[in-house]
Each structure stands twice: as C-alpha cells, then as structure tokens.
Short mmCIF file of C-alpha atoms in Angstrom, two decimals:
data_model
loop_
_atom_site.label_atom_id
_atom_site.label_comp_id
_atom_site.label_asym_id
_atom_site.label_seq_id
_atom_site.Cartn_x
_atom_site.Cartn_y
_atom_site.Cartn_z
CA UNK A 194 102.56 217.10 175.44
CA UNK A 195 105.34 214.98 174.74
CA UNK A 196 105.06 212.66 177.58
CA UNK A 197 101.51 211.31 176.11
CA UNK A 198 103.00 210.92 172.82
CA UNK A 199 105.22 208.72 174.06
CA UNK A 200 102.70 207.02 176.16
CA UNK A 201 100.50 206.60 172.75
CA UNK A 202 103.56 204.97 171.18
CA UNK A 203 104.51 202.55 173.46
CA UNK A 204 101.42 200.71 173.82
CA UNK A 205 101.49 199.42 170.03
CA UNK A 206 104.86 197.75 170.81
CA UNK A 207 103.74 195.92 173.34
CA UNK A 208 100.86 194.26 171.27
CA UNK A 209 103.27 193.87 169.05
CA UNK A 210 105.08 191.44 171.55
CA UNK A 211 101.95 190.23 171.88
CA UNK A 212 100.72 189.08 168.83
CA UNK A 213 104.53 187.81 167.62
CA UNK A 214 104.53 185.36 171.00
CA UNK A 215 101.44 184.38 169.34
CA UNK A 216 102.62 183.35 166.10
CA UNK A 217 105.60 181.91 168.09
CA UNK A 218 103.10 179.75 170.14
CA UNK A 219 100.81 179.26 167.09
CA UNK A 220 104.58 177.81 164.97
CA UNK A 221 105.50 175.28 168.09
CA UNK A 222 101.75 173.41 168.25
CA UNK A 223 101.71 169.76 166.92
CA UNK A 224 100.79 169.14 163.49
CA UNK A 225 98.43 166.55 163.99
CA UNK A 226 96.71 169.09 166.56
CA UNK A 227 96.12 171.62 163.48
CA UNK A 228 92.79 170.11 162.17
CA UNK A 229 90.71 169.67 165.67
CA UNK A 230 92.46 173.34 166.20
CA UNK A 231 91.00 174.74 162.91
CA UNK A 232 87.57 172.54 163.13
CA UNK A 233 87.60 174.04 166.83
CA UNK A 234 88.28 177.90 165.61
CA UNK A 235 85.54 178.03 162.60
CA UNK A 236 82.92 175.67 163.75
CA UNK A 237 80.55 178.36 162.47
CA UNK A 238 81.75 178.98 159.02
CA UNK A 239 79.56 177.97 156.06
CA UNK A 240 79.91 178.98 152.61
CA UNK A 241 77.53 181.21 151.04
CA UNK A 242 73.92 179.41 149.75
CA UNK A 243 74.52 180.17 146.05
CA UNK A 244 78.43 178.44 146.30
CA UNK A 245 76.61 175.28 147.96
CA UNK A 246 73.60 175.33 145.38
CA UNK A 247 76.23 175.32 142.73
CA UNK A 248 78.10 172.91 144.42
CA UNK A 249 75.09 170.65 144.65
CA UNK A 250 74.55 170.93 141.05
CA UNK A 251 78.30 169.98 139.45
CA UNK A 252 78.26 166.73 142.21
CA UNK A 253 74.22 165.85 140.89
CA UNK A 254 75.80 166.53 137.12
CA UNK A 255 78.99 164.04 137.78
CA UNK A 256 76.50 161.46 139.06
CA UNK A 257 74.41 160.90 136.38
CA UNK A 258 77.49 161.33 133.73
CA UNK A 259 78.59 158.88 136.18
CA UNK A 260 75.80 156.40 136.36
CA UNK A 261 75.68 156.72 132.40
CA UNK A 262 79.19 155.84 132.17
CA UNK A 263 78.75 152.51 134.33
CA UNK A 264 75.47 151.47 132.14
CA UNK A 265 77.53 151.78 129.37
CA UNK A 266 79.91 149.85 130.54
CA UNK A 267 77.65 147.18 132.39
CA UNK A 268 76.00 146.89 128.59
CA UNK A 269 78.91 146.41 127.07
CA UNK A 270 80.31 143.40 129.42
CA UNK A 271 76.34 142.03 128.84
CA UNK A 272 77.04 141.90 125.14
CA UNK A 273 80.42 140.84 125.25
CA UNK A 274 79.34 137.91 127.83
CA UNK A 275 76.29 136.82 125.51
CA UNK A 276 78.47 136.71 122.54
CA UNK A 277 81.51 135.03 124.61
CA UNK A 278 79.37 133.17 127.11
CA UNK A 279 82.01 133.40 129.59
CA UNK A 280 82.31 131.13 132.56
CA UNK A 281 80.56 131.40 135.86
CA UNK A 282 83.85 132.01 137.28
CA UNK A 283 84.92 134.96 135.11
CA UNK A 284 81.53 136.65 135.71
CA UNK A 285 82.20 136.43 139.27
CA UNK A 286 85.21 137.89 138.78
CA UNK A 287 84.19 140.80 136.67
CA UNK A 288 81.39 141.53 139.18
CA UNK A 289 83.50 141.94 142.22
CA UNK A 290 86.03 143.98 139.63
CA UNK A 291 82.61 146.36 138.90
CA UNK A 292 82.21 146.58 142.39
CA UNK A 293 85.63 147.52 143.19
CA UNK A 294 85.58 150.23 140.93
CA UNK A 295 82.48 151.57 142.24
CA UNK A 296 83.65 151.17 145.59
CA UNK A 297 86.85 153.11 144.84
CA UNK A 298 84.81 155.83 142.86
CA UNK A 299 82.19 156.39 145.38
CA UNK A 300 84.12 156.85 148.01
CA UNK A 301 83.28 160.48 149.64
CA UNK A 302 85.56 163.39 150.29
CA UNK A 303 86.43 164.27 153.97
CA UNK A 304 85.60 167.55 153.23
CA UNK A 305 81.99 166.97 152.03
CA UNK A 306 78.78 167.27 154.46
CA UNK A 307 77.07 164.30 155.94
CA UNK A 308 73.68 165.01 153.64
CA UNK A 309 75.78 165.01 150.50
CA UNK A 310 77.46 161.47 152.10
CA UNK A 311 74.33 159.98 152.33
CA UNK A 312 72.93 160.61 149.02
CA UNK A 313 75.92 159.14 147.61
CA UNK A 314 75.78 156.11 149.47
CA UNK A 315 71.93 155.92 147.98
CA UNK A 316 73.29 156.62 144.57
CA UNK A 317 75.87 153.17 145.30
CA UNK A 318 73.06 151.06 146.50
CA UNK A 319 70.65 152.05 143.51
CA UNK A 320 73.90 151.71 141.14
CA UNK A 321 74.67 148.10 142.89
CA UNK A 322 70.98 146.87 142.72
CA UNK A 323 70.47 147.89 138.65
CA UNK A 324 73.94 146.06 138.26
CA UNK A 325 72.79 142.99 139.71
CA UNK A 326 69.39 142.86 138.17
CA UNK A 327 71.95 143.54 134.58
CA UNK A 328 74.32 140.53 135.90
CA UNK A 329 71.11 138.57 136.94
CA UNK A 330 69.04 139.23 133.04
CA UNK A 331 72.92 138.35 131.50
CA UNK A 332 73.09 135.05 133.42
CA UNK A 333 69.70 134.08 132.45
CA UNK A 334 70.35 134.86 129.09
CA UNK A 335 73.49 132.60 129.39
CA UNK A 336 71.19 130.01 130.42
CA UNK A 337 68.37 130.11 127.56
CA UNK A 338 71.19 130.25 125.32
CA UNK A 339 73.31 127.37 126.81
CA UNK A 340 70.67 125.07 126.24
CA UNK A 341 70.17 125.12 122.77
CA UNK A 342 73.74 124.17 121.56
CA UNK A 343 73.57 121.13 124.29
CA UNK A 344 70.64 119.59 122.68
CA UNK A 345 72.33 120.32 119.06
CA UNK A 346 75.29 118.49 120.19
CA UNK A 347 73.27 115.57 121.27
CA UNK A 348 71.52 115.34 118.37
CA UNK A 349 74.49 115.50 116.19
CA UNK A 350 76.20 112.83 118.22
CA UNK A 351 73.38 110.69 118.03
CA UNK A 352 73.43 111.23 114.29
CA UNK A 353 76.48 110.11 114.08
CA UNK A 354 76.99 107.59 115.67
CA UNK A 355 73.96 106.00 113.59
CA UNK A 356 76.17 106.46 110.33
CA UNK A 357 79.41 105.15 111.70
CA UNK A 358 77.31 102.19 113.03
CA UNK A 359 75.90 102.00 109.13
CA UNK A 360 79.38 101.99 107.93
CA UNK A 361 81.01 99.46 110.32
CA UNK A 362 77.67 96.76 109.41
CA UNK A 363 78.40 97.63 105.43
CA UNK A 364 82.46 97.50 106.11
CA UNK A 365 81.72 94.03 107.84
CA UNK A 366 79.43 92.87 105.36
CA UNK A 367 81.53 93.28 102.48
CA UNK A 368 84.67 91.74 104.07
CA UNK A 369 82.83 88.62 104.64
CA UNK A 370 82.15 88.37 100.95
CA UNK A 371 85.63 89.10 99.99
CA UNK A 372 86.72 86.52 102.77
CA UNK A 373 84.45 84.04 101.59
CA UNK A 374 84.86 84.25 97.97
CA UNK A 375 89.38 84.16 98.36
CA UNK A 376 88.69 81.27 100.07
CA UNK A 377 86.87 79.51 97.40
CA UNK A 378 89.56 80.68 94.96
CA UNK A 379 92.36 80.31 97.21
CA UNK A 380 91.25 76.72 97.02
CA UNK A 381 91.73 76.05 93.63
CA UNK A 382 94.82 77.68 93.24
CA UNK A 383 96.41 75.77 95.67
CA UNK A 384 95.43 72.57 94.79
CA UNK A 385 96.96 73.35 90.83
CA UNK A 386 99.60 74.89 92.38
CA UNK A 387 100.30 71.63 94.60
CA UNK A 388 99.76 69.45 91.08
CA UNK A 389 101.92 71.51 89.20
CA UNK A 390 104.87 70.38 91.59
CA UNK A 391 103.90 67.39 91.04
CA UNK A 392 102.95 67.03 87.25
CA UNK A 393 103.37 69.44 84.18
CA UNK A 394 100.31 70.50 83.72
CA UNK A 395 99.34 71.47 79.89
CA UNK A 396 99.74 75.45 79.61
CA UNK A 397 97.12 77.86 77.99
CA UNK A 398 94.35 76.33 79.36
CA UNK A 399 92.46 77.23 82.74
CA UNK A 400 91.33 73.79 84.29
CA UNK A 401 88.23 72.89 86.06
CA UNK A 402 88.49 72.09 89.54
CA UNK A 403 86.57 69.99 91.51
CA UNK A 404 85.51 67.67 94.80
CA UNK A 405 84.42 63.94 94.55
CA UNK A 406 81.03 63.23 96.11
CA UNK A 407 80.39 59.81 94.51
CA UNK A 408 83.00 57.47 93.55
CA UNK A 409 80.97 54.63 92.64
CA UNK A 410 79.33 56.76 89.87
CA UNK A 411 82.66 57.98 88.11
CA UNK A 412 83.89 54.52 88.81
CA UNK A 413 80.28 53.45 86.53
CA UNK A 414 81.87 55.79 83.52
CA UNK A 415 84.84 55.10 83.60
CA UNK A 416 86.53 51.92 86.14
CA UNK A 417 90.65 51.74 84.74
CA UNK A 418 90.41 56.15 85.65
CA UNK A 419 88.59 56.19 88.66
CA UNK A 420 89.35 52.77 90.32
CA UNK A 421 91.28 54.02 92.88
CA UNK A 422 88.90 57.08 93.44
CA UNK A 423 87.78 58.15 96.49
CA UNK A 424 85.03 60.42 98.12
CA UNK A 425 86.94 63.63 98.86
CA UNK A 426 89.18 63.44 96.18
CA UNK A 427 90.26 66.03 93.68
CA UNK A 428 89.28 65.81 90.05
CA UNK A 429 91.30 68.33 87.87
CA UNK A 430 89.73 68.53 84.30
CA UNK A 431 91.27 69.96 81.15
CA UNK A 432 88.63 70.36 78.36
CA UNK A 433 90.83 71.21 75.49
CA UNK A 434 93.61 68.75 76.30
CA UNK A 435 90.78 66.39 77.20
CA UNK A 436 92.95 65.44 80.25
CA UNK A 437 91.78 64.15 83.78
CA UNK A 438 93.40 63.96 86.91
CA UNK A 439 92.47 62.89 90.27
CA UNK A 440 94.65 64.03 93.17
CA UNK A 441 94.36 63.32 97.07
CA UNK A 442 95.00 66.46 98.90
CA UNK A 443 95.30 64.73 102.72
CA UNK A 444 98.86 62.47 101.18
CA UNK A 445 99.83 65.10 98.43
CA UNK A 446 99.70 62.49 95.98
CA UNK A 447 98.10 61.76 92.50
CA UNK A 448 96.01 59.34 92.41
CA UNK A 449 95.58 58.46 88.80
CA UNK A 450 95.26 60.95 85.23
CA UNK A 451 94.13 59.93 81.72
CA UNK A 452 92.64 60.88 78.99
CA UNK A 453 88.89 61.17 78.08
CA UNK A 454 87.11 61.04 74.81
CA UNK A 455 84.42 63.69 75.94
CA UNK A 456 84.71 65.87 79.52
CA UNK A 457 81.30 67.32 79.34
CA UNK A 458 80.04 63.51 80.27
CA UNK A 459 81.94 63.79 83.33
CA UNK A 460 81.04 67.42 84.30
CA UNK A 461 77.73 67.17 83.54
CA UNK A 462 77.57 64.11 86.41
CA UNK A 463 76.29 64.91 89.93
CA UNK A 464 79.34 62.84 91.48
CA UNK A 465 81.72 65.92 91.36
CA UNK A 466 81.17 69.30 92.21
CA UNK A 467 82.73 71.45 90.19
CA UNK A 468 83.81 75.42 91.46
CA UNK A 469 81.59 77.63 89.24
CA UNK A 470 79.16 75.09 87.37
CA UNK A 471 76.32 73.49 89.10
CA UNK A 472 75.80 69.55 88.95
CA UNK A 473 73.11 69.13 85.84
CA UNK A 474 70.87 65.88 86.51
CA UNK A 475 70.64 63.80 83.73
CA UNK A 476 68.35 60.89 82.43
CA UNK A 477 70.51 57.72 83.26
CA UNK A 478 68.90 55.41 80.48
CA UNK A 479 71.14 57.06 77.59
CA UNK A 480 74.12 57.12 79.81
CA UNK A 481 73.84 53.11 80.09
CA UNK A 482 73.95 52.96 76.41
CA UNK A 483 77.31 54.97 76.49
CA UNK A 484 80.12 52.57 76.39
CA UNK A 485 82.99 54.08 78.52
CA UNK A 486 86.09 54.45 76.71
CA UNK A 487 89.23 52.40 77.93
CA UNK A 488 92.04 54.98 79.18
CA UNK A 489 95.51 53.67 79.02
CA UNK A 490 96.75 53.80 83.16
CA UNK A 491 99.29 56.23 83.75
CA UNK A 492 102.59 55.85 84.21
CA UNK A 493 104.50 58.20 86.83
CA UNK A 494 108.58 59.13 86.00
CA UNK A 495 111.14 60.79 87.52
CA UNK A 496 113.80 62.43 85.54
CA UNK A 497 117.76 62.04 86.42
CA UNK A 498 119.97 64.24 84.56
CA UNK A 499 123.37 62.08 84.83
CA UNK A 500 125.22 64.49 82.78
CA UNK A 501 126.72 68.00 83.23
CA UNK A 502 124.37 69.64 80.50
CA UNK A 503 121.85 72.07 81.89
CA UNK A 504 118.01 71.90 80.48
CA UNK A 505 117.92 67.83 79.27
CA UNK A 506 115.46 66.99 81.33
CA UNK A 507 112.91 69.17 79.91
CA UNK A 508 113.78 68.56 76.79
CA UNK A 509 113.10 64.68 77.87
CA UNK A 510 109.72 65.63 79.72
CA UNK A 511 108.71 67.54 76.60
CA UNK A 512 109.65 63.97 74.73
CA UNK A 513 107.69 61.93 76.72
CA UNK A 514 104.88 64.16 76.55
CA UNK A 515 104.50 63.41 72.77
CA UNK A 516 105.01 59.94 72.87
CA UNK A 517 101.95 59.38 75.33
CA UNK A 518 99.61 61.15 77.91
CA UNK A 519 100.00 58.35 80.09
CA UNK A 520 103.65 59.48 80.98
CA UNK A 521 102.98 61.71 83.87
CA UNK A 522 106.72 63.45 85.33
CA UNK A 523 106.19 63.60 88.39
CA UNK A 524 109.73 65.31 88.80
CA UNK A 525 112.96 66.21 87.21
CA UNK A 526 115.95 66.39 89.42
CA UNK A 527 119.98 66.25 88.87
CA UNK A 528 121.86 62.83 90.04
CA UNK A 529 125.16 63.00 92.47
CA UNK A 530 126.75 60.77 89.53
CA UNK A 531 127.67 60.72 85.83
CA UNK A 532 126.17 58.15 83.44
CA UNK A 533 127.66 57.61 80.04
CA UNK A 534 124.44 55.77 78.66
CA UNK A 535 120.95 56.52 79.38
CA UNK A 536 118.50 54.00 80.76
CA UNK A 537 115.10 53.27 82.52
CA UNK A 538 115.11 51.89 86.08
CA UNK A 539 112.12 49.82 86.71
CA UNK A 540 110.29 50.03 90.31
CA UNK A 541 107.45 47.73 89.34
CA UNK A 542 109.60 44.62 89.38
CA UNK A 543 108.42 43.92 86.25
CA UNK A 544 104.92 43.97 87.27
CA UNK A 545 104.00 46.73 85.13
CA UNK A 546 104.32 46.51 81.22
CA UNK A 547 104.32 49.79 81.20
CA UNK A 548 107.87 50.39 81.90
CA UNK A 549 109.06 47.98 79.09
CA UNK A 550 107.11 50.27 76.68
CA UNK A 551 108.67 53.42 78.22
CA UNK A 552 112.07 52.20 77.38
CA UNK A 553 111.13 51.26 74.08
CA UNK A 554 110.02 54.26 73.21
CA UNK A 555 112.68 56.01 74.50
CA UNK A 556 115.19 53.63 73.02
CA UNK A 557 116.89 53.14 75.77
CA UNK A 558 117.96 50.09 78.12
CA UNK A 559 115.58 48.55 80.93
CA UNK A 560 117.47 48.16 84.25
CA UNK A 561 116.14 46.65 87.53
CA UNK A 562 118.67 47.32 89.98
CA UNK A 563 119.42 50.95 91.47
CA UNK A 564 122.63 52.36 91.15
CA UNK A 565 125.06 52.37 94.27
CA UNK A 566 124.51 56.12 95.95
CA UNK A 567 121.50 56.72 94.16
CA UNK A 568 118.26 57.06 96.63
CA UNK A 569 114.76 55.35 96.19
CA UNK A 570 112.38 58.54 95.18
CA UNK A 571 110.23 60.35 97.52
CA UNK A 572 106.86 59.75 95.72
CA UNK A 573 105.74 56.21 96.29
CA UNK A 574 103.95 56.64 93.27
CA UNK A 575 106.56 56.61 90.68
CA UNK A 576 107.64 53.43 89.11
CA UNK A 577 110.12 54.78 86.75
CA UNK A 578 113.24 56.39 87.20
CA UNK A 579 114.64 57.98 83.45
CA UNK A 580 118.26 58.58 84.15
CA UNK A 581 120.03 60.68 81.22
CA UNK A 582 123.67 59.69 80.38
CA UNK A 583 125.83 61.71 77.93
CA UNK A 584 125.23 59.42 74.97
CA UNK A 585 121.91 61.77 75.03
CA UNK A 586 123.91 64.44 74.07
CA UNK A 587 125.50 62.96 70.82
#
C-alpha cells in the first residue's frame, strides 16, 4: 500500500515540471509574436449574440449622434459663410479641415469586424456626399448673393461720377465769371492807380473809367481837351469835380486833363466806352447847336522841396490846386540841394504862357536855366519845375 501512494504522488510533480517549463517557454517568446500567437490560439472565439447585438446598437447610436453633430456643424459654417462670404480659398480650406476631422473620427478600431468596417466606411461616403452637396448649395448661395452688391456698386459709381462731373462743369463755370469780371475791374483799378502816381486825383469821388473809340468825335466837343486824343486812349471822368483826364496807358503818360462844364455830354457820346454804362445814341442836330466850352490847357509841375522841412510840398500841391485845375502835379520829390528862395523853372523856353502865370500866382521868381546838379525830370510832359526854398517857411 504505500508504494502506490507514492506512485500516485509523484506523477503530479512531474506535470508540475511540466506546465512551469511551459510558462518558462510561454515568458521567453517575442513580443511582437504575442498577437499572431493569441489570433492563432482563439481563432474560434466569438462573443455571445446578445453582447454583439448590444454592441451593434451603442456603435448605430454614436453614428447618428455623430452624423447630427457634423450637420450641425456643416450648418453652422453655411451660415457663418453666407453672412461672412468668405473667400474661395478659406472654403477650401475649411472643407479639407471637415474632411480631416471626419477622416480622423471614422477611422475603425483594429479590434472591430470587417462588416462593422464596412458600414462605417458607407456611413463616411454618405457623410462626405451630404457635405458636398451643403458646400456645393453654400457656394451657390455665395454666388446669387455676390452679384447683387456688384451691380449696386456699379450703379453707385456711375452715380457718382455723374455728380462730381456736375460739380466740376458748375465749379468751372463760375470761375470763369469771377475771372472775367476781376479782369474788368482789375482794369480800372490799375489804370487810377497808375494816374494817381502820376496826378492827385480829387478824393471822395469814384471816377468813371473809360476807352476811346472815336477821337474825331470828342475832338468835335471839345478840340483844346481832346486835341491830342487818340483811339485807345484812356478817358478818366470825375462828375462832381467836373474833371477830365485822358491818359495813354502804352507810354504811362497823361495826355491832357481839364475841366468840363457838363460830363453827362461826354458820357452820353458813343466815342468812349465807359465800364458799367452803355453808349446812349443821341440826335446830333441839338449837339451842333451846343457851343463847346473853351478849357484852359493844363499845365504839368513837379515839386522840389529845397529845404529841410518835411510835408511843404503838399502843402504847395494843395496851393496850386486852389489857384487852378489846370495845375496838374505830376510829382513831388526832395532836391540834393538847399535853396534859400523859392522859384519856378521854366521847360517851355518861354513858349508856354502858362508858366509866367504859375509864377505869378505863386509869387515867386521865373528862372530858365537849371541849377548845377539838379537833373532834367523823368516825365517829358512836365514843363515846370516848383522848387521850394526856405523863404517858404517864413
């Protein structure tokens, strides 16, 4: 009896041996040898048919919450891409990003069958197609809404370029006026202005201005004022002073001034046109019945201040002025010398009577000879020279 109960026990040991030298073997083997060992071992296991129905159902539940999430989403980028209206570019972009996502989320598990594989890769290609008919709807939309604000803008531009056109013709128009009318008065003032460096003209009064056109018919009313008038000339009339002058623009010079017994005569005549008034045509039978009046010839003077006092010669001009409106100044100036008596120089030699009466007037001596260092005056014109010594003063 106690030899087989030994026998009995020693056979477990040895299986023993057995099955750790198989642990030992099953320890040493490669890992990447363990999966084709285990696919190798159970290629007969399957899980039960309820685990797998329930299986079926979670994966068929996390597809649609799945294909609901990415309509949601594709919606979302439609609206944001109407309201935006992104670029062709960016949609490009955000379809391969889509698709990459997809891609990525799709992808199956090793461990799933090949049916469930294939249904998933059905559920991509369905998912892909409804995203591209979205994408394809969105980009027409794009389109029927890209078209409207193009032919706004055209219109608008060619609005406005109508009104700016408008504005530029008015703008234009307008100028031309103001051009044209600173000319006119641009004229006039610089033909008084020129006079008044010439002449003192009588203040407070705002003189007529106006061009010669006939001189033969203001030399009919009036031959001693207008004998040396010429076409082109300048006729400068002052109603209230009853003055006239007639200045030559081209040589800067006055021709003649005087006085007249009525101005209307002469601005009523077609022979000057006058800035402002239009030439009236009158009957010419009472006009030969008018006798013209005899105008004494001016007389132009120069003014010397030969003393060290400042303000004589205006006082003198001012002088002169009262005795006769014949005495035109044609400038006042301050000699390199001192005089102790005033006198009159006569330029005429002696031709012009005049002169003689100047000096009487005045008082003073009549002297034909020009001092030594004194210089001939500038305006041919003048053909007296007052010189002021300090007796003046006195």
């Amino acid at each position: 009896m106690p030899k087989k109960i030994e026998t009995k026990e020693k056979k477990p040991a040895i299986k023993a041996k057995k099955e750790v030298s198989a642990t030992k073997e099953e320890k040493f083997v490669p890992t990447f040898l363990a999966p084709a060992k285990k696919v190798i071992s159970q290629p007969e296991a399957r899980e039960p048919e309820e685990v797998v129905n329930e299986r079926v159902a979670d994966e068929q539940v996390a597809d649609e919450s799945k294909e609901e999430r990415n309509r949601s989403i594709f919606g979302s980028q439609v609206k944001q891409a109407e309201e935006e209206e992104p670029s062709e570019e960016k949609a490009v972009v955000q379809e391969g990003e889509a698709e990459q996502i997809d891609e990525a989320q799709s992808q199956p598990d090793n461990v799933q069958e090949a049916g469930q594989d294939e249904s998933n890769n059905t559920s991509e290609a369905e998912e892909k197609v409804s995203f591209a008919s979205l994408m394809n709807s969105s980009s027409a939309a794009d389109e029927a809404l890209g078209d409207r604000p193009g032919q706004q803008n055209k219109e608008s531009k060619k609005g406005f370029y109508i009104i700016v056109g408008i504005l530029v013709l008015v703008i234009l128009v307008m100028a031309a006026v103001v051009v044209f009318n600173g000319s006119n008065n641009n004229g006039s003032s610089e033909v008084l202005a020129s006079v008044d460096r010439l002449v003192q003209l009588p203040l407070g009064e705002e003189p007529l201005v106006g061009l010669v056109s006939d001189s033969e018919v203001l030399r009919g009313l009036d031959s001693s004022l207008h004998r040396f008038t010429a076409n082109g000339d300048n006729l400068i009339v002052f109603r209230s002073a009853n003055l006239v002058i007639v200045y030559r623009a081209q040589l800067n010079k006055i021709v003649n001034m005087g006085q007249i017994s009525d101005p209307n005569t002469l601005l009523q005549s077609s022979a000057v046109v006058f800035e402002g008034l239009s030439p009236v045509t009158t009957d010419t039978s009472p006009v030969a019945t008018v006798v013209p009046t005899t105008t004494e010839e001016s007389l132009f003077i120069e003014i010397r201040n030969g003393t060290d006092a400042s303000g004589i010669t205006l006082q003198v001009q001012k002088e002169l002025t009262g005795l006769s409106s014949a005495y035109s100044v044609s400038k006042r100036s301050t000699s390199d010398f001192r005089y102790e008596e005033s006198f009159v120089l006569d330029l005429s030699a002696g031709e012009n009577e005049a002169v003689q009466k100047l000096a009487d007037s005045l008082g003073y001596p009549l002297r034909s000879e020009l001092p030594d260092g004194e210089a001939l005056p500038e305006d041919e014109t003048v053909q007296a020279i007052v010189f002021i010594g300090s007796d003046r003063l006195e």
